[in-house]
PDB file of C-alpha atoms in Angstrom:
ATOM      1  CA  UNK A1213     -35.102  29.611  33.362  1.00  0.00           C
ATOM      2  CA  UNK A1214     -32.379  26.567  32.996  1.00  0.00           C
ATOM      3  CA  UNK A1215     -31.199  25.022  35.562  1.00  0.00           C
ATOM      4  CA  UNK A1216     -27.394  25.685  36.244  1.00  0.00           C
ATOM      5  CA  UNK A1217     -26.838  21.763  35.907  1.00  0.00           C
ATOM      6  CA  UNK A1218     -28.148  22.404  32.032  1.00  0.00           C
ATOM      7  CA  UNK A1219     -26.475  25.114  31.302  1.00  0.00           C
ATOM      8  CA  UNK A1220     -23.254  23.366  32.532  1.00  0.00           C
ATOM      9  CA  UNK A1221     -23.479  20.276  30.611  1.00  0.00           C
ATOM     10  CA  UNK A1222     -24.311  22.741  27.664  1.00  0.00           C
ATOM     11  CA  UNK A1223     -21.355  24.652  28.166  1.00  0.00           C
ATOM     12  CA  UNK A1224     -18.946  21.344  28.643  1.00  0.00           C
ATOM     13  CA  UNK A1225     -20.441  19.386  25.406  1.00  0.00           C
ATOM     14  CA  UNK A1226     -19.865  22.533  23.670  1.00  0.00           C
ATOM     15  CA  UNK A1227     -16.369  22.593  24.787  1.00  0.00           C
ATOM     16  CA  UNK A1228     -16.205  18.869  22.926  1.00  0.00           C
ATOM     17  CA  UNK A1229     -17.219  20.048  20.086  1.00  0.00           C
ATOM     18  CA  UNK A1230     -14.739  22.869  20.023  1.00  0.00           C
ATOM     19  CA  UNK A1231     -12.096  20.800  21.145  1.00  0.00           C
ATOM     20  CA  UNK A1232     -12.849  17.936  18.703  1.00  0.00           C
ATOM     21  CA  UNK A1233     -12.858  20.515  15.440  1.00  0.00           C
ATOM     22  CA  UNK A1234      -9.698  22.030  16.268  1.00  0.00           C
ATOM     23  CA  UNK A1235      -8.407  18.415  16.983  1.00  0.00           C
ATOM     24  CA  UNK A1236      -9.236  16.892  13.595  1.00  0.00           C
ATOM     25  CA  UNK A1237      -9.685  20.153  11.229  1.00  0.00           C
ATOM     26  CA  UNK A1238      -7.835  19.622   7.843  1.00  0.00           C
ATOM     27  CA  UNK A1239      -7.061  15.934   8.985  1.00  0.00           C
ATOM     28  CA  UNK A1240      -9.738  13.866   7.440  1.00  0.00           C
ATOM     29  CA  UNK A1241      -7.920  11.601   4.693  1.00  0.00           C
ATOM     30  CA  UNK A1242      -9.911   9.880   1.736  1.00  0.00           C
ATOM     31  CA  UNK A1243      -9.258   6.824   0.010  1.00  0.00           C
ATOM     32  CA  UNK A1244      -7.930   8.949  -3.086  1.00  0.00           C
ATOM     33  CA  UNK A1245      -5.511  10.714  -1.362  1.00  0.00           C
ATOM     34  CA  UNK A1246      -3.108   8.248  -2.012  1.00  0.00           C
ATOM     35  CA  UNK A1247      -1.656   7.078  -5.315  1.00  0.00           C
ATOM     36  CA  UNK A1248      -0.231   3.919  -6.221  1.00  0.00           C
ATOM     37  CA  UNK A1249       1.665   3.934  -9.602  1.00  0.00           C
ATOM     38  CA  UNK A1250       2.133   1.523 -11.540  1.00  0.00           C
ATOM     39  CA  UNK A1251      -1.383  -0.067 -10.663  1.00  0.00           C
ATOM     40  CA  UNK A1252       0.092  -2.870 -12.638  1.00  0.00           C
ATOM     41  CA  UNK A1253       3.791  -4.574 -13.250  1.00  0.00           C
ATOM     42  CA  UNK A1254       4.285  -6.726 -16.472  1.00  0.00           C
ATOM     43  CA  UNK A1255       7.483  -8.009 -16.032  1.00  0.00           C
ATOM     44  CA  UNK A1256       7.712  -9.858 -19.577  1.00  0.00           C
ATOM     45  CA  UNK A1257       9.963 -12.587 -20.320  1.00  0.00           C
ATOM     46  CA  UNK A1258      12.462 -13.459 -17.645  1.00  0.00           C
ATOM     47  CA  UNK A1259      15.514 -16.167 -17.924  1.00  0.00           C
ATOM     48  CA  UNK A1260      14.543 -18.450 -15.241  1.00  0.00           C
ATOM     49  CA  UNK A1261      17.341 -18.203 -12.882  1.00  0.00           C
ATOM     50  CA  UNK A1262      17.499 -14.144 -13.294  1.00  0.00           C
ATOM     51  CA  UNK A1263      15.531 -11.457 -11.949  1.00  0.00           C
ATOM     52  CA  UNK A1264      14.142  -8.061 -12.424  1.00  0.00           C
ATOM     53  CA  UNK A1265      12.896  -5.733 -10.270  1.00  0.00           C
ATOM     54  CA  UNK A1266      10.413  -2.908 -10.504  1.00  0.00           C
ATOM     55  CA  UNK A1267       9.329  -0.280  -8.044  1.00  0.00           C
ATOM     56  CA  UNK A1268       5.639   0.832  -6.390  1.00  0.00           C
ATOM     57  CA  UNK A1269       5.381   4.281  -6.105  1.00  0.00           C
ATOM     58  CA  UNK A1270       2.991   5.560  -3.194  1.00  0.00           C
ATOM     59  CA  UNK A1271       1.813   9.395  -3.247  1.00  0.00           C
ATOM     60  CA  UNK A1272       0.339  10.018  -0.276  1.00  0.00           C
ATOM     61  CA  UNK A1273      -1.469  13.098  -0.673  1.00  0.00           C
ATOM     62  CA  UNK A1274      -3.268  14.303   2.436  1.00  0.00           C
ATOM     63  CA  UNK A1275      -2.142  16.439   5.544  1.00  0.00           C
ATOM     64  CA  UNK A1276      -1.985  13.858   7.881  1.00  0.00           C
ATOM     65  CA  UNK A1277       0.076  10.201   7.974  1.00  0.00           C
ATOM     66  CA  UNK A1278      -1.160   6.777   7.091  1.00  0.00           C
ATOM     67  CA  UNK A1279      -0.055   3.797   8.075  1.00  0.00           C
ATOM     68  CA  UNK A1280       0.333   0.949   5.370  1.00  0.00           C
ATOM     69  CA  UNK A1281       0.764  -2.877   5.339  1.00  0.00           C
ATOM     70  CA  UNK A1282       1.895  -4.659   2.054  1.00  0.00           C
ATOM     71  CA  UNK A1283       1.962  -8.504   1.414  1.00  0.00           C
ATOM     72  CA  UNK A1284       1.878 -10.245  -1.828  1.00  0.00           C
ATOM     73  CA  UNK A1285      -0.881 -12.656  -1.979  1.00  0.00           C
ATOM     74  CA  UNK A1286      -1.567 -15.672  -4.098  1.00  0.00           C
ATOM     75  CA  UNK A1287       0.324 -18.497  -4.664  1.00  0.00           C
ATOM     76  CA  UNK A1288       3.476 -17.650  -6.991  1.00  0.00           C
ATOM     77  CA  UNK A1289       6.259 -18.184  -5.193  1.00  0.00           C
ATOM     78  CA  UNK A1290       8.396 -16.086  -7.638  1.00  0.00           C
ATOM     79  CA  UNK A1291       7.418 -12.780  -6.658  1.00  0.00           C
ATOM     80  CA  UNK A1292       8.409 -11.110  -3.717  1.00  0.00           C
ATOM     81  CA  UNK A1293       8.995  -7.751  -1.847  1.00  0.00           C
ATOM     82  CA  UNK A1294      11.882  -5.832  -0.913  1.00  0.00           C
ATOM     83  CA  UNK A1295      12.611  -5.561   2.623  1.00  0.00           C
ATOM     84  CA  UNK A1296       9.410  -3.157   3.882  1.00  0.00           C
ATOM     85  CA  UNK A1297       8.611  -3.210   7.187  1.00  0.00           C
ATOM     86  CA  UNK A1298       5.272  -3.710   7.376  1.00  0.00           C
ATOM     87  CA  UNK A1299       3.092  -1.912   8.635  1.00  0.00           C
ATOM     88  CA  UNK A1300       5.128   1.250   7.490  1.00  0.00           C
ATOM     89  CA  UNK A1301       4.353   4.485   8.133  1.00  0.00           C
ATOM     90  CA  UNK A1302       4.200   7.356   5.044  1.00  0.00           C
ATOM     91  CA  UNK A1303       4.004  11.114   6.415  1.00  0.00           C
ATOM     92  CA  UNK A1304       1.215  13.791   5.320  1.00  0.00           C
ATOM     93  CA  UNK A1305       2.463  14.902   1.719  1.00  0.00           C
ATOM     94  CA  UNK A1306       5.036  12.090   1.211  1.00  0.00           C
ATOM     95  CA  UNK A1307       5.872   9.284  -0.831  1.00  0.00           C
ATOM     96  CA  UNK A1308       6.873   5.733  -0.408  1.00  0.00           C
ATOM     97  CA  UNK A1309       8.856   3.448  -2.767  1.00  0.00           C
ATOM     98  CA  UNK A1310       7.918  -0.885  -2.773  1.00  0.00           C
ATOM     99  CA  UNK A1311      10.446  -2.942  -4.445  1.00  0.00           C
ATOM    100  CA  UNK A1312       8.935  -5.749  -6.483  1.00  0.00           C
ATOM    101  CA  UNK A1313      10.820  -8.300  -7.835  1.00  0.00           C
ATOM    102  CA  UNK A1314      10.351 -11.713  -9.937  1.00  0.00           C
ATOM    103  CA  UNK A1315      12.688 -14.188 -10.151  1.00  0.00           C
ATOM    104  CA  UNK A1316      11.098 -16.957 -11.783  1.00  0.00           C
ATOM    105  CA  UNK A1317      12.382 -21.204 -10.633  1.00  0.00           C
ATOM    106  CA  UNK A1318      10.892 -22.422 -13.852  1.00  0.00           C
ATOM    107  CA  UNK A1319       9.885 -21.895 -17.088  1.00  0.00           C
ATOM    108  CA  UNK A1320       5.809 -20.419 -17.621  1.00  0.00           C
ATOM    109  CA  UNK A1321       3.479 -17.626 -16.906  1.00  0.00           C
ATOM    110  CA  UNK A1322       2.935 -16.616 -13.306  1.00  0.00           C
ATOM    111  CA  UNK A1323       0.817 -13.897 -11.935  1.00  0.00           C
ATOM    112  CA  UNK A1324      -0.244 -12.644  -8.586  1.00  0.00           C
ATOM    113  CA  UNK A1325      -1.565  -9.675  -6.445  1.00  0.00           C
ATOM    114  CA  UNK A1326       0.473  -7.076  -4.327  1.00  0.00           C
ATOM    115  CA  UNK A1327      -1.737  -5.964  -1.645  1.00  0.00           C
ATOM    116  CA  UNK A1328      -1.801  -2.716  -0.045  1.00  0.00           C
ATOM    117  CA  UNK A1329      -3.727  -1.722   2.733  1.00  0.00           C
ATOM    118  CA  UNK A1330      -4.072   1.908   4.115  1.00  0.00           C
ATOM    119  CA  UNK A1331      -5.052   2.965   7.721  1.00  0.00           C
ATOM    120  CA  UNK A1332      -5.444   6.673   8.990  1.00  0.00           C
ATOM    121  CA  UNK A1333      -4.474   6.490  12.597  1.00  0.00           C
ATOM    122  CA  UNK A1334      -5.894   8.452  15.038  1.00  0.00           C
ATOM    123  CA  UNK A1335      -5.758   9.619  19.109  1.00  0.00           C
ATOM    124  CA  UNK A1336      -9.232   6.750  19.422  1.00  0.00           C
ATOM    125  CA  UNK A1337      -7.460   3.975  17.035  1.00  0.00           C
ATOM    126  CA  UNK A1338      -7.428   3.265  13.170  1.00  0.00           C
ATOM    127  CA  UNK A1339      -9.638   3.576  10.318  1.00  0.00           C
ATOM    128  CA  UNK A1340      -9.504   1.363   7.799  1.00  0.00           C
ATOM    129  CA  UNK A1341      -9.135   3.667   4.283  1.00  0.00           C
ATOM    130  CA  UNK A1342      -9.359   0.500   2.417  1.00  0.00           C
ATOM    131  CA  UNK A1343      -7.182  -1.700   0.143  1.00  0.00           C
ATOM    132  CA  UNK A1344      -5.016  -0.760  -3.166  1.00  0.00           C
ATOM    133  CA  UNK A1345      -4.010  -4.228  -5.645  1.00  0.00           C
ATOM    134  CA  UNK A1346      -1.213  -4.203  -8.266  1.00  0.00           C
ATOM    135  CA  UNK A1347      -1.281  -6.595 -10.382  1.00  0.00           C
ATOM    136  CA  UNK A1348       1.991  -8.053 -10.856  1.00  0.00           C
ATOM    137  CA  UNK A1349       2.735 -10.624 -13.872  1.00  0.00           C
ATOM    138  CA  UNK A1350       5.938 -12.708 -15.700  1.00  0.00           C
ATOM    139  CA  UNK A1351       6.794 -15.533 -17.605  1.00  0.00           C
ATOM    140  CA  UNK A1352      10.024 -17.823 -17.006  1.00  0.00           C
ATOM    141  CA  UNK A1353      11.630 -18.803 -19.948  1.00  0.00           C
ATOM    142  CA  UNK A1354      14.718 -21.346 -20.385  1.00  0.00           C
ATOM    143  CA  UNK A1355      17.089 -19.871 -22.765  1.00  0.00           C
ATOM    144  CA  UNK A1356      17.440 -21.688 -26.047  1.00  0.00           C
ATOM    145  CA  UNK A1357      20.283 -24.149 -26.057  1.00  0.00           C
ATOM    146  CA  UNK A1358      22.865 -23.044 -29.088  1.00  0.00           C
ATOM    147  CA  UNK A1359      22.712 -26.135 -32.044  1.00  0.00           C
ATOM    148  CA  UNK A1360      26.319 -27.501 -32.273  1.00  0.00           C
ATOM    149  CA  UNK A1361      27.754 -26.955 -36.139  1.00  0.00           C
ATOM    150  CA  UNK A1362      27.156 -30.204 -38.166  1.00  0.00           C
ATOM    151  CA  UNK A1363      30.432 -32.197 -38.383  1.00  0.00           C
ATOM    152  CA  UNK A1364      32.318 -32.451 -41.690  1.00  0.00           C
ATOM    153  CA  UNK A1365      32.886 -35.188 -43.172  1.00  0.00           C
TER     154      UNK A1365
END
């Protein structure tokens, strides 16, 4: 026969468990449970001294909330992100909107990387769910000046 000690750390472990399913049940989140469109952003030909802007659609998925961070890395200063506080916070089920925009200071091709980084937070911390790139790309251009009409003479 088991001691009563056993049989109460039995019972109590068993009461983890329980506790620990009904906890996390339906709340596990995978890496493709959220959905970054466009994965890329051409921007084209830009008049240096102009800018464009384009917008990052997240679709989170799951039932439960991530948390996300979003930089742009690299070293193209002509890029950069709409105010987003980072890290930000997207609900189970809900989507999140990144404004990207290039302005380019000089005439030539510039490219660089919009990072996003997902976390599923939990009651005992974050897990890391791993890191979404755009790639985000543009060329300055100096418009043309007009050629003055030839004199006559």
């Amino acid at each position: 026969m088991e001691s009563r000690k056993k049989i109460m750390k039995k019972m109590w472990l068993g009461a983890v468990l329980i506790i620990s399913i009904l906890i996390f049940q339906g709340t596990a989140i995978a890496a493709d449970d959220t959905i970054i469109l466009p994965n890329e952003i051409p921007f084209g030909e830009v008049q240096v001294g102009q800018s464009v802007t384009a917008e990052l659609v997240i679709a989170h998925t799951a039932s439960s909330q991530v948390e996300a961070t979003v930089a742009i890395l690299g070293t193209c200063s002509d890029f950069s992100l709409g105010s987003v506080p980072s890290p930000f916070i997207i609900p189970a089920g809900a989507n999140a909107s990144v404004i990207v925009t290039y302005a380019p200071t000089e005439a030539g091709y510039c490219s660089d990387t919009v990072d996003l980084q997902f976390f599923w937070i939990t009651p005992f911390g974050r897990t890391d769910l791993g890191t979404r790139t755009v790639t985000v790309t543009g060329t300055g251009v100096v418009p043309e000046e007009p050629e003055e009409p030839a004199a006559d003479m």
